[in-house]
Coordinates of C-alpha atoms in Angstrom, one line a residue:
Chain G
M4 CA 91.1 97.2 102.9
C5 CA 88.9 94.4 104.1
V6 CA 90.4 91.0 103.5
T7 CA 87.4 89.1 104.6
C8 CA 84.6 90.6 102.5
G9 CA 86.5 92.7 100.0
C10 CA 84.8 96.0 101.1
S11 CA 87.3 98.7 100.6
D12 CA 86.4 100.7 103.7
D13 CA 86.7 99.8 107.4
A14 CA 88.2 96.4 107.5
E15 CA 86.8 93.4 109.3
G16 CA 88.6 92.5 112.6
K17 CA 87.7 92.2 116.2
I18 CA 89.5 94.6 118.5
T19 CA 89.9 93.8 122.2
N20 CA 91.1 96.5 124.6
L21 CA 93.0 94.7 127.3
E22 CA 92.6 97.7 129.7
T23 CA 88.9 98.0 129.5
G24 CA 88.1 94.5 128.3
E25 CA 85.9 96.0 125.7
V26 CA 85.4 94.1 122.5
N27 CA 84.7 96.1 119.4
H28 CA 83.4 94.3 116.4
H29 CA 82.9 96.9 113.8
H30 CA 81.9 96.4 110.2
E31 CA 80.4 99.1 108.2
H32 CA 78.9 98.1 104.9
H33 CA 76.6 99.6 102.4
T34 CA 74.4 97.1 100.8
H35 CA 72.3 97.7 97.7
T36 CA 70.1 95.3 95.8
L37 CA 69.8 95.9 92.1
P38 CA 66.6 95.4 90.1
D39 CA 67.9 92.0 88.9
G40 CA 68.4 90.9 92.5
T41 CA 72.1 91.3 92.6
V42 CA 73.3 92.4 96.0
I43 CA 76.2 94.7 96.0
T44 CA 78.1 95.4 99.2
H45 CA 80.5 98.3 99.0
S46 CA 81.6 101.6 100.4
H47 CA 80.8 104.9 98.7
H48 CA 83.1 107.1 96.7
H49 CA 80.8 109.5 95.1
D50 CA 83.6 111.9 94.0
E51 CA 85.6 109.1 92.3
A52 CA 82.5 107.6 90.7
S53 CA 81.6 110.8 89.0
Q54 CA 85.1 111.2 87.6
I55 CA 85.1 107.7 86.3
H56 CA 81.6 108.2 84.8
A57 CA 83.0 111.0 82.7
K58 CA 85.7 108.8 81.4
I59 CA 83.3 106.3 79.9
H60 CA 83.8 106.0 76.1
G61 CA 81.9 103.2 74.5
T62 CA 82.4 100.1 76.6
T63 CA 85.8 100.4 78.1
I64 CA 86.6 102.2 81.3
S65 CA 90.3 102.8 81.9
L66 CA 90.9 102.5 85.6
E67 CA 94.6 102.1 86.2
Q68 CA 93.7 101.8 89.8
D69 CA 96.2 100.4 92.2
I70 CA 94.5 97.6 94.1
L71 CA 96.4 98.4 97.3
A72 CA 96.0 102.2 96.9
K73 CA 93.3 102.4 99.5
N74 CA 95.5 100.7 102.1
N75 CA 98.4 102.9 101.1
L76 CA 96.4 106.0 101.6
L77 CA 95.3 104.9 105.1
A78 CA 98.8 103.9 105.9
A79 CA 100.0 107.5 105.0
Q80 CA 97.3 108.8 107.3
N81 CA 98.6 106.6 110.1
R82 CA 102.1 107.8 109.4
G83 CA 100.9 111.4 109.8
W84 CA 99.1 110.4 113.0
F85 CA 102.3 108.9 114.5
K86 CA 104.4 111.9 113.4
G87 CA 102.0 114.4 114.9
R88 CA 102.2 112.6 118.2
N89 CA 106.0 112.0 118.0
I90 CA 105.5 108.3 118.2
L91 CA 107.9 105.6 116.9
A92 CA 105.9 102.8 115.3
L93 CA 107.5 99.5 114.5
N94 CA 106.0 96.6 112.6
L95 CA 107.3 93.2 113.9
M96 CA 106.8 90.3 111.5
S97 CA 107.8 86.7 111.5
S98 CA 106.5 83.2 110.9
P99 CA 104.4 81.7 113.8
G100 CA 106.5 80.7 116.7
A101 CA 109.6 82.7 115.9
G102 CA 109.5 84.4 119.3
K103 CA 108.0 87.8 118.6
T104 CA 106.0 87.9 121.8
T105 CA 108.9 86.7 123.9
L106 CA 111.2 89.3 122.4
L107 CA 108.6 91.9 122.9
T108 CA 107.9 91.1 126.6
R109 CA 111.6 91.0 127.4
T110 CA 112.2 94.3 125.6
I111 CA 109.3 96.0 127.5
N112 CA 110.4 94.6 130.8
D113 CA 114.0 95.7 130.3
L114 CA 113.1 99.2 129.0
K115 CA 109.8 100.1 130.7
H116 CA 111.3 102.4 133.2
Q117 CA 113.1 104.4 130.4
L118 CA 110.7 104.2 127.5
P119 CA 106.9 104.3 127.2
I120 CA 106.0 101.3 125.0
S121 CA 102.5 100.2 124.0
V122 CA 101.5 97.3 121.8
I123 CA 99.0 96.4 119.1
E124 CA 98.8 92.6 118.9
G125 CA 97.7 90.9 115.7
D126 CA 96.5 87.3 115.6
Q127 CA 93.8 85.4 113.8
E128 CA 92.2 84.2 117.1
T129 CA 92.6 84.5 120.9
T130 CA 94.0 87.2 123.1
N131 CA 96.7 85.0 124.5
D132 CA 99.7 87.1 123.4
A133 CA 98.0 90.3 124.4
Q134 CA 97.5 88.8 127.9
K135 CA 101.2 88.1 128.1
I136 CA 102.0 91.6 127.0
K137 CA 99.5 93.0 129.6
E138 CA 101.4 91.2 132.4
T139 CA 104.3 93.5 131.7
G140 CA 102.1 96.4 132.7
C141 CA 102.0 98.1 129.3
K142 CA 99.0 99.2 127.3
V143 CA 97.9 96.7 124.7
V144 CA 95.1 96.2 122.3
Q145 CA 94.4 92.9 120.5
I146 CA 93.3 92.8 116.9
N147 CA 91.8 89.5 115.8
T148 CA 91.8 89.3 112.0
G149 CA 89.6 86.1 111.9
T150 CA 90.5 84.6 108.6
G151 CA 92.7 87.5 107.6
C152 CA 96.4 86.6 107.3
H153 CA 97.9 90.0 108.1
L154 CA 97.1 93.4 109.6
D155 CA 96.2 96.3 107.3
A156 CA 96.3 100.0 107.7
S157 CA 92.6 100.3 108.5
M158 CA 92.9 97.8 111.4
I159 CA 95.8 99.9 112.8
D160 CA 93.8 103.1 112.5
R161 CA 91.0 101.6 114.6
G162 CA 93.4 99.8 117.0
L163 CA 95.2 103.2 117.7
Q164 CA 91.9 104.8 118.6
Q165 CA 91.4 102.1 121.3
L166 CA 95.1 102.0 122.4
N167 CA 95.4 105.8 122.6
P168 CA 99.2 105.7 123.1
P169 CA 100.8 108.6 124.9
L170 CA 102.7 111.4 123.0
N171 CA 106.4 110.9 122.7
S172 CA 106.3 107.1 123.0
V173 CA 106.8 103.8 121.1
V174 CA 104.1 101.6 119.5
M175 CA 105.1 98.1 118.7
I176 CA 102.8 96.4 116.2
E177 CA 103.1 92.6 116.4
N178 CA 101.8 91.3 113.1
V179 CA 100.0 88.0 112.4
G180 CA 102.6 85.2 112.2
N181 CA 103.1 84.8 108.5
L182 CA 106.2 85.4 106.3
V183 CA 104.2 86.3 103.1
C184 CA 101.2 88.6 103.3
P185 CA 102.2 91.1 106.0
A186 CA 105.1 92.2 103.8
L187 CA 102.6 93.6 101.2
F188 CA 100.7 95.9 103.5
D189 CA 102.0 99.2 104.6
L190 CA 100.7 100.1 108.1
G191 CA 102.2 103.5 108.4
E192 CA 105.0 102.3 110.5
Q193 CA 108.5 103.9 110.5
A194 CA 110.2 100.5 110.1
K195 CA 109.4 96.9 109.4
I196 CA 111.4 94.4 111.4
V197 CA 111.5 90.7 110.5
I198 CA 112.2 88.2 113.2
L199 CA 113.7 84.8 112.3
S200 CA 114.6 82.1 114.8
V201 CA 117.4 79.6 114.5
T202 CA 114.9 76.7 114.7
E203 CA 113.8 77.7 111.2
G204 CA 115.7 77.1 108.0
E205 CA 118.6 79.5 107.3
D206 CA 117.3 79.9 103.7
K207 CA 114.1 81.6 104.8
P208 CA 115.4 85.0 103.4
I209 CA 115.6 83.6 99.8
K210 CA 112.4 81.5 100.2
Y211 CA 110.4 84.5 101.4
P212 CA 112.3 87.4 99.7
H213 CA 109.4 89.9 99.8
M214 CA 109.4 89.9 103.6
F215 CA 113.2 90.3 104.0
R216 CA 113.3 92.9 101.2
A217 CA 110.6 95.0 102.9
S218 CA 112.3 94.9 106.3
E219 CA 114.9 97.4 107.6
M220 CA 116.2 94.9 110.1
M221 CA 116.4 91.1 110.7
I222 CA 116.5 90.0 114.3
L223 CA 117.8 86.4 114.5
T224 CA 116.3 85.0 117.7
K225 CA 116.8 81.9 120.0
I226 CA 120.6 81.9 119.4
D227 CA 120.9 80.1 122.8
L228 CA 119.7 77.1 120.8
L229 CA 122.5 77.2 118.2
P230 CA 124.4 74.3 119.8
Y231 CA 121.4 72.0 119.4
V232 CA 120.2 72.9 115.9
Q233 CA 121.6 72.8 112.4
F234 CA 121.6 76.4 111.5
D235 CA 124.3 78.2 109.5
V236 CA 124.2 81.8 110.8
E237 CA 126.7 83.2 108.3
R238 CA 124.8 81.7 105.4
C239 CA 121.5 83.0 106.7
I240 CA 122.9 86.5 106.9
E241 CA 124.5 86.1 103.4
Y242 CA 121.0 85.2 102.0
A243 CA 119.4 88.1 103.8
K244 CA 121.9 90.6 102.4
Q245 CA 121.5 89.0 98.9
V246 CA 117.8 89.9 99.1
N247 CA 118.3 93.2 100.9
P248 CA 121.8 94.5 100.8
N249 CA 120.9 97.3 103.4
I250 CA 119.3 95.0 106.0
Q251 CA 120.7 95.3 109.5
V252 CA 121.1 92.1 111.5
F253 CA 121.0 91.5 115.2
Q254 CA 121.6 88.1 116.8
V255 CA 119.7 87.7 120.1
S256 CA 118.3 85.4 122.7
A257 CA 115.3 86.8 124.6
M258 CA 115.8 84.0 127.1
T259 CA 119.4 84.7 128.1
G260 CA 119.5 88.3 127.1
E261 CA 122.5 87.8 124.8
G262 CA 122.7 90.3 122.0
L263 CA 119.8 92.4 123.2
D264 CA 122.1 95.4 123.8
G265 CA 122.5 96.0 120.1
W266 CA 118.7 95.9 119.5
Y267 CA 118.2 98.3 122.5
K268 CA 120.8 100.6 121.2
W269 CA 119.2 100.7 117.7
L270 CA 115.8 101.4 119.4
A271 CA 117.4 104.2 121.5
E272 CA 118.9 105.8 118.3
K273 CA 115.5 105.7 116.6
V274 CA 113.8 107.2 119.6
G275 CA 116.6 109.8 119.8
S276 CA 116.1 110.8 116.2
L277 CA 112.4 111.5 117.0
S278 CA 113.5 113.3 120.2
I279 CA 111.4 111.1 122.4
P280 CA 112.5 111.9 126.0
V281 CA 114.1 108.8 127.6
Chain H
M21 CA 96.5 83.3 100.9
H22 CA 96.3 87.1 100.4
E23 CA 95.0 86.5 96.8
L24 CA 91.5 85.8 98.1
G25 CA 91.3 89.2 99.9
I26 CA 92.9 90.9 97.0
T27 CA 90.4 89.3 94.5
Q28 CA 87.5 90.4 96.8
N29 CA 89.0 93.9 96.7
I30 CA 89.2 93.8 92.9
V31 CA 85.5 92.7 92.7
A32 CA 84.6 95.6 95.1
I33 CA 86.5 98.2 93.2
V34 CA 85.1 97.1 89.8
T35 CA 81.6 96.9 91.2
E36 CA 81.8 100.5 92.4
H37 CA 83.0 101.8 89.1
A38 CA 80.6 99.7 87.0
K39 CA 77.7 101.7 88.5
G40 CA 75.2 99.0 88.3
M41 CA 76.1 97.9 84.7
K42 CA 77.1 94.4 83.8
V43 CA 80.8 93.9 83.5
Q44 CA 82.0 91.9 80.5
K45 CA 85.8 92.0 81.0
V46 CA 88.3 92.9 83.7
V47 CA 91.9 93.5 82.7
L48 CA 94.6 93.3 85.5
E49 CA 98.2 94.0 85.4
I50 CA 100.2 91.9 87.8
G51 CA 104.0 92.1 88.1
K52 CA 105.9 88.9 88.3
L53 CA 107.7 90.2 91.4
S54 CA 104.6 91.3 93.2
A55 CA 104.1 88.2 95.4
I56 CA 100.7 87.8 93.8
M57 CA 100.0 84.5 91.9
P58 CA 97.8 85.1 88.8
D59 CA 96.6 81.5 89.0
A60 CA 95.3 82.0 92.5
I61 CA 93.6 85.3 91.4
T62 CA 91.9 83.4 88.5
F63 CA 90.8 80.7 90.9
C64 CA 89.4 83.1 93.4
F65 CA 87.8 85.4 90.7
D66 CA 85.1 82.9 89.7
I67 CA 84.1 82.4 93.3
C68 CA 84.3 86.0 94.3
S69 CA 82.4 87.3 91.3
K70 CA 79.4 85.0 91.7
G71 CA 76.2 87.0 92.4
T72 CA 77.9 90.3 91.4
L73 CA 78.0 92.5 88.3
L74 CA 81.2 90.7 87.4
E75 CA 79.6 87.2 87.2
N76 CA 80.7 85.4 84.0
S77 CA 82.9 88.2 83.0
I78 CA 86.3 87.5 81.3
L79 CA 89.3 88.0 83.5
E80 CA 92.4 89.0 81.6
I81 CA 95.7 89.1 83.5
I82 CA 98.7 90.9 81.9
E83 CA 101.9 89.7 83.6
I84 CA 104.6 92.2 83.7
P85 CA 108.1 90.7 83.8
G86 CA 110.6 91.7 86.4
L87 CA 113.3 94.2 85.5
A88 CA 115.9 95.9 87.6
R89 CA 118.7 98.4 87.2
C90 CA 122.1 97.9 88.8
R91 CA 123.1 100.8 91.0
Q92 CA 126.8 100.1 90.4
C93 CA 127.1 99.8 86.6
G94 CA 123.6 100.9 85.4
A95 CA 122.9 97.6 83.5
E96 CA 119.3 96.5 83.2
I97 CA 118.7 92.9 84.4
A98 CA 115.7 90.7 83.9
L99 CA 114.6 89.1 87.2
E100 CA 112.5 86.1 88.1
K101 CA 112.7 86.9 91.8
P102 CA 112.7 90.2 93.6
F103 CA 116.5 90.0 94.1
G104 CA 119.6 88.9 92.1
I105 CA 123.2 89.6 91.2
C106 CA 124.4 91.7 88.4
T107 CA 127.1 90.5 86.1
C108 CA 129.3 93.2 87.7
G109 CA 128.9 91.4 91.0
S110 CA 126.6 94.0 92.7
V111 CA 123.4 93.0 94.5
Q112 CA 122.4 96.7 94.8
L113 CA 119.5 96.5 92.4
D114 CA 116.6 98.9 91.9
L115 CA 113.4 97.3 90.7
I116 CA 112.0 99.1 87.6
N117 CA 109.2 96.7 86.5
G118 CA 107.4 93.7 88.0
E119 CA 105.8 95.0 91.2
E120 CA 102.6 96.2 89.5
L121 CA 99.2 95.3 90.9
K122 CA 96.4 97.2 89.2
I123 CA 93.1 97.0 87.5
K124 CA 94.1 98.3 84.0
E125 CA 90.6 98.6 82.5
I126 CA 87.2 97.2 82.6
E127 CA 84.7 96.5 79.8
I128 CA 81.0 97.1 80.5
E129 CA 77.9 96.7 78.5
E130 CA 77.3 99.5 75.9
I131 CA 75.8 102.6 77.5
C132 CA 75.0 106.1 76.5
V133 CA 76.6 108.8 78.5

């Protein structure tokens, strides 16, 4: 789904391949101008249109169409793509500045000799984070969403074609920093992970319940700063469990390495369940 | 502000199905737990529908209240937020209603099929 122009096919978004430096700005639209001068920009669904046409009785057309259905269909296709290649895909989400990229670079550096990891980076602008990931030596593709506030399944589909991750590997998707919109869009990932730092409010889980409800895991980051900030860890976890009783919680510091063992163990278990050779 | 993108998507979907005919009314169902603000959709709709078949059409939004069933005792609980606590003390709730986001129907100018 295109968040910029509303076209329901092939979303807007600039893709930068950090390996080739190639920038791919792709936007496929069909534009029609009606006799009255109205310009309609859309994608074609001839099969659907004919079905709907037959349902017309008088003036009301019953649609019952799920507005996110197109995205969900593409997400299901992505999920099949990952499954067919035995790839574990994780969707990392947080507010801006929570430390997603730092956690990711640390994780890649610590595990790169055991586990093939590649990354899809999502941001509105710049390739800064992708550059940081590239320095670890792993494959990375940047998706710039422009005004879009989240990644969607179509962007991931196109990003994967550029990334071309190896069979039996892990793809980390770093979503746009935003605690609201990314929760609504299925990308085809096996798990959503929300990252919350101790420099934010401990009540974030109940303020942004959709995000914490959609996530299988919460990683509480920057715990090395706990002596300097007012953050009630127990209360935060209590809030998260209130919104999502099944949520798993890890407390980590990507700077000192504290608590990362638990996260790596979880990752190894997920990888093991897919029988990705380590 | 995902409502802008979602509204643009609504306009695109309705335009496709209207097949060139003027749209008089669009009826949406939005669940109260869906993280979509009807006010924001209404605000965006006027802007997004300009210059399309939906221009000046009536936007009707049916808001579906939140409802959950407790996994522990089976009680049904009305919800304002996508989480809560049952009177039995359990927070293990399955949402039944309130997450809807759909175009229920559209009304177009009279045509012969």
